[in-house]
N, CA and C of each residue as an Amber inpcrd file, in Angstrom:
protein
   345
 118.8340000  84.6230000  22.2200000 117.4950000  85.1310000  22.1190000
 116.5870000  84.0980000  21.5150000 115.5340000  84.5240000  20.8920000
 114.6040000  83.6270000  20.2580000 115.0450000  83.2360000  18.8630000
 116.3190000  83.4210000  18.5290000 116.8370000  83.0400000  17.2370000
 117.4430000  84.2060000  16.4900000 118.2110000  83.9030000  15.4720000
 118.8080000  84.8570000  14.5350000 119.8820000  85.7600000  15.1290000
 120.4500000  85.4370000  16.3010000 121.5500000  86.2630000  16.8010000
 122.7290000  86.2220000  15.8390000 122.8870000  85.1010000  15.0980000
 124.0150000  84.9310000  14.1940000 124.0090000  85.9200000  13.0440000
 122.8980000  86.5420000  12.7370000 122.8590000  87.5230000  11.6450000
 122.9000000  88.9480000  12.1650000 123.1510000  89.1140000  13.4190000
 123.1420000  90.4450000  14.0160000 124.5570000  91.0100000  14.0470000
 124.6490000  92.3020000  13.9580000 125.9150000  93.0070000  14.0900000
 125.6230000  94.3530000  14.7340000 126.6590000  95.1400000  14.9610000
 126.4480000  96.4870000  15.4490000 126.2190000  96.5990000  16.9360000
 126.5140000  95.5470000  17.6830000 126.3440000  95.6150000  19.1280000
 127.6660000  95.8230000  19.8520000 128.6920000  96.2180000  19.1450000
 129.9880000  96.3800000  19.7940000 130.2340000  97.8100000  20.2470000
 129.2990000  98.7090000  19.9950000 129.4970000 100.1120000  20.3410000
 128.4270000 100.6100000  21.2990000 128.8570000 101.4860000  22.1660000
 127.9670000 102.1150000  23.1380000 127.8560000 103.5880000  22.7500000
 126.6420000 104.1010000  22.7340000 126.3870000 105.4850000  22.3500000
 125.7590000 106.2410000  23.5090000 125.9040000 107.5490000  23.4870000
 125.2900000 108.4330000  24.4950000 125.6170000 107.9800000  25.9080000
 126.8300000 107.5060000  26.1100000 127.1570000 107.0040000  27.4410000
 127.3670000 108.1360000  28.4280000 126.9620000 107.8540000  29.6290000
 127.1070000 108.8100000  30.7010000 127.1930000 108.0930000  32.0340000
 127.0820000 108.8550000  33.0650000 127.1830000 108.3420000  34.4240000
 126.0410000 107.3890000  34.7640000 124.8570000 107.6220000  34.1840000
 123.6670000 106.8700000  34.5880000 123.0050000 106.0750000  33.4620000
 123.4900000 106.1890000  32.2370000 122.7970000 105.5070000  31.1480000
 123.6810000 105.4070000  29.9120000 123.2470000 104.5560000  28.9730000
 123.8570000 104.4920000  27.6560000 122.8790000 103.8430000  26.6920000
 123.1850000 103.9150000  25.4040000 122.3040000 103.3810000  24.3620000
 123.0850000 102.4030000  23.4980000 122.3840000 101.3600000  23.0530000
 122.9590000 100.3790000  22.1360000 122.0320000 100.2630000  20.9380000
 122.6210000 100.2990000  19.7410000 121.8690000 100.0630000  18.5090000
 122.0830000  98.6130000  18.0870000 121.0320000  98.0000000  17.5960000
 121.0420000  96.6070000  17.1820000 120.8140000  96.5940000  15.6780000
 121.8110000  96.1690000  14.9210000 121.7470000  96.1990000  13.4650000
 121.6390000  94.7820000  12.9200000 120.6900000  94.5390000  12.0550000
 120.5080000  93.2220000  11.4430000 121.0910000  93.2320000  10.0420000
 121.8810000  92.2210000   9.7160000 122.5040000  92.1520000   8.3990000
 121.5450000  91.6430000   7.3280000 120.6780000  90.7100000   7.6730000
 119.8600000  90.0590000   6.6500000 118.3670000  90.2030000   6.8590000
 117.9630000  90.9610000   7.8120000 116.5290000  91.0800000   8.0500000
 116.2070000  92.4350000   8.6590000 114.9750000  92.7720000   8.6620000
 114.5460000  94.0130000   9.2710000 114.4100000  93.7970000  10.7640000
 115.2520000  94.4640000  11.5350000 115.2050000  94.3170000  12.9840000
 114.4400000  95.4960000  13.5620000 113.1670000  95.3960000  13.4980000
 112.3210000  96.4220000  14.0910000 112.2260000  96.1590000  15.5880000
 111.8420000  97.1870000  16.3270000 111.7320000  97.0280000  17.7790000
 110.8480000  95.8720000  18.1820000 109.7200000  95.6820000  17.4980000
 108.8030000  94.6230000  17.8870000 109.3970000  93.2380000  17.6450000
 110.3180000  93.1140000  16.6480000 110.9620000  91.8170000  16.4040000
 111.8940000  91.4870000  17.5680000 112.7070000  92.4610000  17.9720000
 113.6030000  92.2480000  19.1170000 112.7990000  91.9480000  20.3770000
 111.6790000  92.6390000  20.5490000 110.8240000  92.3820000  21.7130000
 110.2380000  90.9760000  21.6480000 109.7510000  90.5630000  20.4740000
 109.1520000  89.2350000  20.3220000 110.1760000  88.1380000  20.5680000
 111.4250000  88.3760000  20.2030000 112.4830000  87.3810000  20.4180000
 113.0660000  87.4630000  21.8200000 112.5530000  88.3860000  22.6040000
 112.9340000  88.5270000  24.0140000 114.4220000  88.8510000  24.2050000
 115.0020000  89.6020000  23.2440000 116.3940000  90.0060000  23.3910000
 116.5020000  90.9730000  24.5520000 117.4980000  90.7740000  25.3710000
 117.7570000  91.7230000  26.4480000 119.2620000  91.9050000  26.5770000
 119.6380000  93.0050000  27.1640000 121.0440000  93.3270000  27.3740000
 121.3800000  93.0950000  28.8440000 122.4150000  92.3050000  29.0830000
 122.9830000  92.1530000  30.4220000 124.2220000  93.0410000  30.4470000
 124.3290000  93.8920000  31.4390000 125.3900000  94.8830000  31.4550000
 126.0320000  95.0030000  32.8390000 127.2540000  95.5030000  32.8500000
 127.9610000  95.8490000  34.0840000 128.7260000  97.1410000  33.8430000
 128.7860000  97.9540000  34.8680000 129.5720000  99.1760000  34.8320000
 130.6470000  99.0890000  35.8990000 131.8570000  99.4710000  35.5590000
 132.9710000  99.4850000  36.5100000 133.4360000 100.9260000  36.6190000
 133.4210000 101.4530000  37.8310000 133.8020000 102.8400000  38.0380000
 134.0860000 103.1080000  39.5010000 133.8270000 104.3320000  39.9330000
 134.0340000 104.7190000  41.3330000 132.6920000 104.9940000  41.9750000
 132.5660000 104.5950000  43.2170000 131.3170000 104.8260000  43.9340000
 131.1960000 106.3020000  44.2830000 129.9630000 106.7480000  44.5100000
 129.7400000 108.1420000  44.9080000 130.1100000 108.3530000  46.3620000
 130.1020000 107.2790000  47.1130000 130.4630000 107.3640000  48.5310000
 131.9700000 107.3530000  48.6830000 132.4930000 106.3480000  49.3830000
 133.9570000 106.2360000  49.5290000 134.6020000 106.1240000  48.1550000
 135.7730000 106.7030000  47.9950000 136.4770000 106.6890000  46.7060000
 137.1090000 105.3110000  46.4750000 136.2640000 104.3390000  46.2070000
 136.7230000 102.9630000  45.9640000 136.1310000 102.4680000  44.6460000
 136.7900000 101.4930000  44.0190000 136.2230000 100.9140000  42.7920000
 134.8570000 100.2950000  43.0790000 133.9970000 100.3740000  42.0970000
 132.6360000  99.8720000  42.2630000 132.2030000  99.1490000  40.9910000
 131.4320000  98.0850000  41.1590000 130.8670000  97.3470000  40.0310000
 129.3640000  97.2750000  40.2400000 128.6300000  97.5410000  39.1970000
 127.1770000  97.4660000  39.2500000 126.7040000  96.7690000  37.9810000
 125.7960000  95.8060000  38.1230000 125.3080000  95.0490000  36.9720000
 123.7850000  95.0510000  36.9270000 123.2420000  94.8190000  35.7570000
 121.7970000  94.7400000  35.6030000 121.4440000  94.1940000  34.2390000
 120.1630000  94.2260000  33.9120000 119.7270000  93.8310000  32.5820000
 118.4960000  94.6320000  32.2000000 118.2110000  94.6370000  30.9150000
 117.0940000  95.4120000  30.4020000 115.8360000  94.5650000  30.3410000
 114.7170000  95.2190000  30.3140000 113.4400000  94.5660000  30.0620000
 113.4320000  94.1980000  28.5820000 113.1550000  92.9350000  28.2360000
 113.1900000  92.5560000  26.8250000 112.0540000  93.1420000  25.9850000
 111.2420000  94.0110000  26.5510000 110.1530000  94.6430000  25.8070000
 110.3940000  96.1210000  25.5390000 111.6220000  96.5960000  25.7210000
 111.9040000  98.0240000  25.5870000 112.6990000  98.3990000  24.3470000
 112.7510000  97.5330000  23.3360000 113.4370000  97.8740000  22.0980000
 112.5790000  98.8440000  21.2820000 113.2400000  99.7940000  20.6160000
 112.5590000 100.8020000  19.8170000 113.0830000 100.7860000  18.3880000
 112.1990000 101.0740000  17.4430000 112.5820000 101.1660000  16.0350000
 113.4340000 102.4100000  15.8250000 114.5320000 102.2740000  15.0680000
 115.3780000 103.4120000  14.7400000 115.2900000 103.7220000  13.2470000
 115.6750000 102.7900000  12.4200000 115.5840000 102.9210000  10.9690000
 115.5780000 101.5150000  10.3910000 115.4320000 101.3700000   9.0870000
 115.3340000 100.0410000   8.4930000 116.4890000  99.1650000   8.9520000
 116.1680000  98.0150000   9.4990000 117.1780000  97.0590000   9.9370000
 117.7960000  97.3700000  11.2850000 117.3840000  98.4400000  11.9480000
 118.0040000  98.7940000  13.2220000 116.9670000  99.1180000  14.2960000
 117.3000000  98.6950000  15.4990000 116.5390000  99.0610000  16.6850000
 117.5290000  99.5650000  17.7210000 117.0150000 100.1590000  18.7740000
 117.8950000 100.5810000  19.8570000 117.2090000 100.3380000  21.1900000
 118.0430000 100.3260000  22.2300000 117.5320000 100.2080000  23.5970000
 118.3730000 101.1170000  24.4720000 117.7090000 101.8220000  25.3700000
 118.3960000 102.6770000  26.3370000 118.5330000 101.9100000  27.6420000
 119.7190000 101.9670000  28.2290000 119.9770000 101.2810000  29.4850000
 120.0670000 102.2960000  30.6010000 119.3380000 102.0610000  31.6530000
 119.2710000 102.9740000  32.7940000 120.0180000 102.3610000  33.9710000
 121.0900000 103.0250000  34.3840000 121.8960000 102.5470000  35.5050000
 121.8510000 103.5340000  36.6660000 120.7520000 104.2570000  36.7950000
 120.6110000 105.2620000  37.8530000 120.8430000 104.6620000  39.2350000
 120.3660000 103.4550000  39.4560000 120.4890000 102.8150000  40.7700000
 121.9390000 102.5320000  41.1610000 122.8590000 102.5440000  40.2040000
 124.2670000 102.2460000  40.5030000 124.9390000 103.3410000  41.3210000
 124.5000000 104.5780000  41.1590000 125.0580000 105.7220000  41.8820000
 126.5750000 105.7850000  41.7990000 127.0850000 105.7710000  40.5730000
 128.5300000 105.8800000  40.3760000 128.9110000 107.3230000  40.0850000
 130.1510000 107.6520000  40.3810000 130.6750000 108.9840000  40.1180000
 131.4510000 108.9460000  38.8050000 131.1790000 109.8990000  37.9280000
 131.8340000 109.9040000  36.6340000 131.2050000 108.8730000  35.7090000
 131.8080000 108.6740000  34.5580000 131.2890000 107.7030000  33.5880000
 132.0220000 106.3850000  33.7550000 131.2930000 105.3370000  34.1050000
 131.9260000 104.0220000  34.2680000 132.3490000 103.4320000  32.9200000
 133.1390000 102.3920000  32.9640000 133.4170000 101.5850000  31.7810000
 132.2910000 100.5640000  31.7240000 131.5430000 100.5700000  30.6300000
 130.3930000  99.6940000  30.4740000 130.7710000  98.4530000  29.6800000
 130.2610000  97.3020000  30.0890000 130.4080000  96.0460000  29.3610000
 129.0250000  95.4380000  29.2310000 128.7680000  94.7570000  28.1170000
 127.4330000  94.2030000  27.9240000 127.4460000  92.9880000  27.0100000
 126.3640000  92.2410000  27.0430000 126.1160000  91.1270000  26.1420000
 124.6230000  91.0450000  25.8820000 124.2350000  90.4520000  24.7640000
 122.8160000  90.2980000  24.4560000 122.4200000  88.8380000  24.6760000
 121.2770000  88.6490000  25.3060000 120.7660000  87.3100000  25.5710000
 119.2670000  87.2950000  25.3190000 118.6790000  86.1570000  25.4830000
 117.2400000  86.0080000  25.3510000 116.8100000  84.6830000  25.9400000
 115.5490000  84.3830000  25.8280000 115.0330000  83.1980000  26.5090000
 115.5110000  81.8970000  25.9030000 116.0700000  81.8920000  24.6950000
 116.5950000  80.6650000  24.1050000 118.1040000  80.7400000  23.8930000
 118.7800000  81.6120000  24.6100000 120.2290000  81.7550000  24.4550000
 120.9230000  80.4560000  24.8200000 121.8740000  80.0370000  24.0120000
 122.5840000  78.7890000  24.2380000 124.0560000  79.0950000  24.4700000
 124.5810000  78.6370000  25.6020000 126.0030000  78.6970000  25.8810000
 126.6220000  80.0720000  25.7230000 127.8690000  80.0910000  25.2690000
 128.6250000  81.3480000  25.2120000 128.4300000  82.1240000  23.9230000
 127.3190000  81.9980000  23.2580000 127.1220000  82.6470000  21.9690000
 126.5800000  84.0610000  22.1160000 126.9570000  84.7410000  23.1480000
 126.5110000  86.1040000  23.3390000 127.2960000  87.0390000  22.4490000
 126.6410000  88.0910000  21.9970000 127.3250000  89.1590000  21.2870000
 127.6970000  90.1720000  22.3610000 128.9750000  90.5180000  22.4510000
 129.4080000  91.3730000  23.5470000 130.1410000  92.5930000  23.0420000
 130.1820000  93.6040000  23.8790000 130.9170000  94.8200000  23.5580000
 131.2420000  95.5720000  24.8270000 131.9860000  96.6270000  24.6880000
 132.3100000  97.4450000  25.8520000 132.6050000  98.8680000  25.4040000
 132.5960000  99.7660000  26.3930000 132.8940000 101.1720000  26.0870000
 134.3820000 101.4080000  26.1560000
């Protein structure tokens, strides 16, 4: 992102997961991570869901990323972002995988997690 990924934690868990969406909370260890800070640093989530397609009963993979301006304030030091995977049209709840990136992301220093 635009800096300070090294002080971030709390991105290893997925909340409110379902067939079409899930939520990630972003927790800062040493600073106040308000929604506008995450937005200013252009943090975004790159995600993939692995599950079954709604059509033929075959494995399906769908990937996308979030708009880096959709972070919301949750509480002191925490923000959250909701991920919308409606376009994937998967049946059941997929296994979600994600990483956080931004416009200054360098190499493999992504923070990643999965459901």
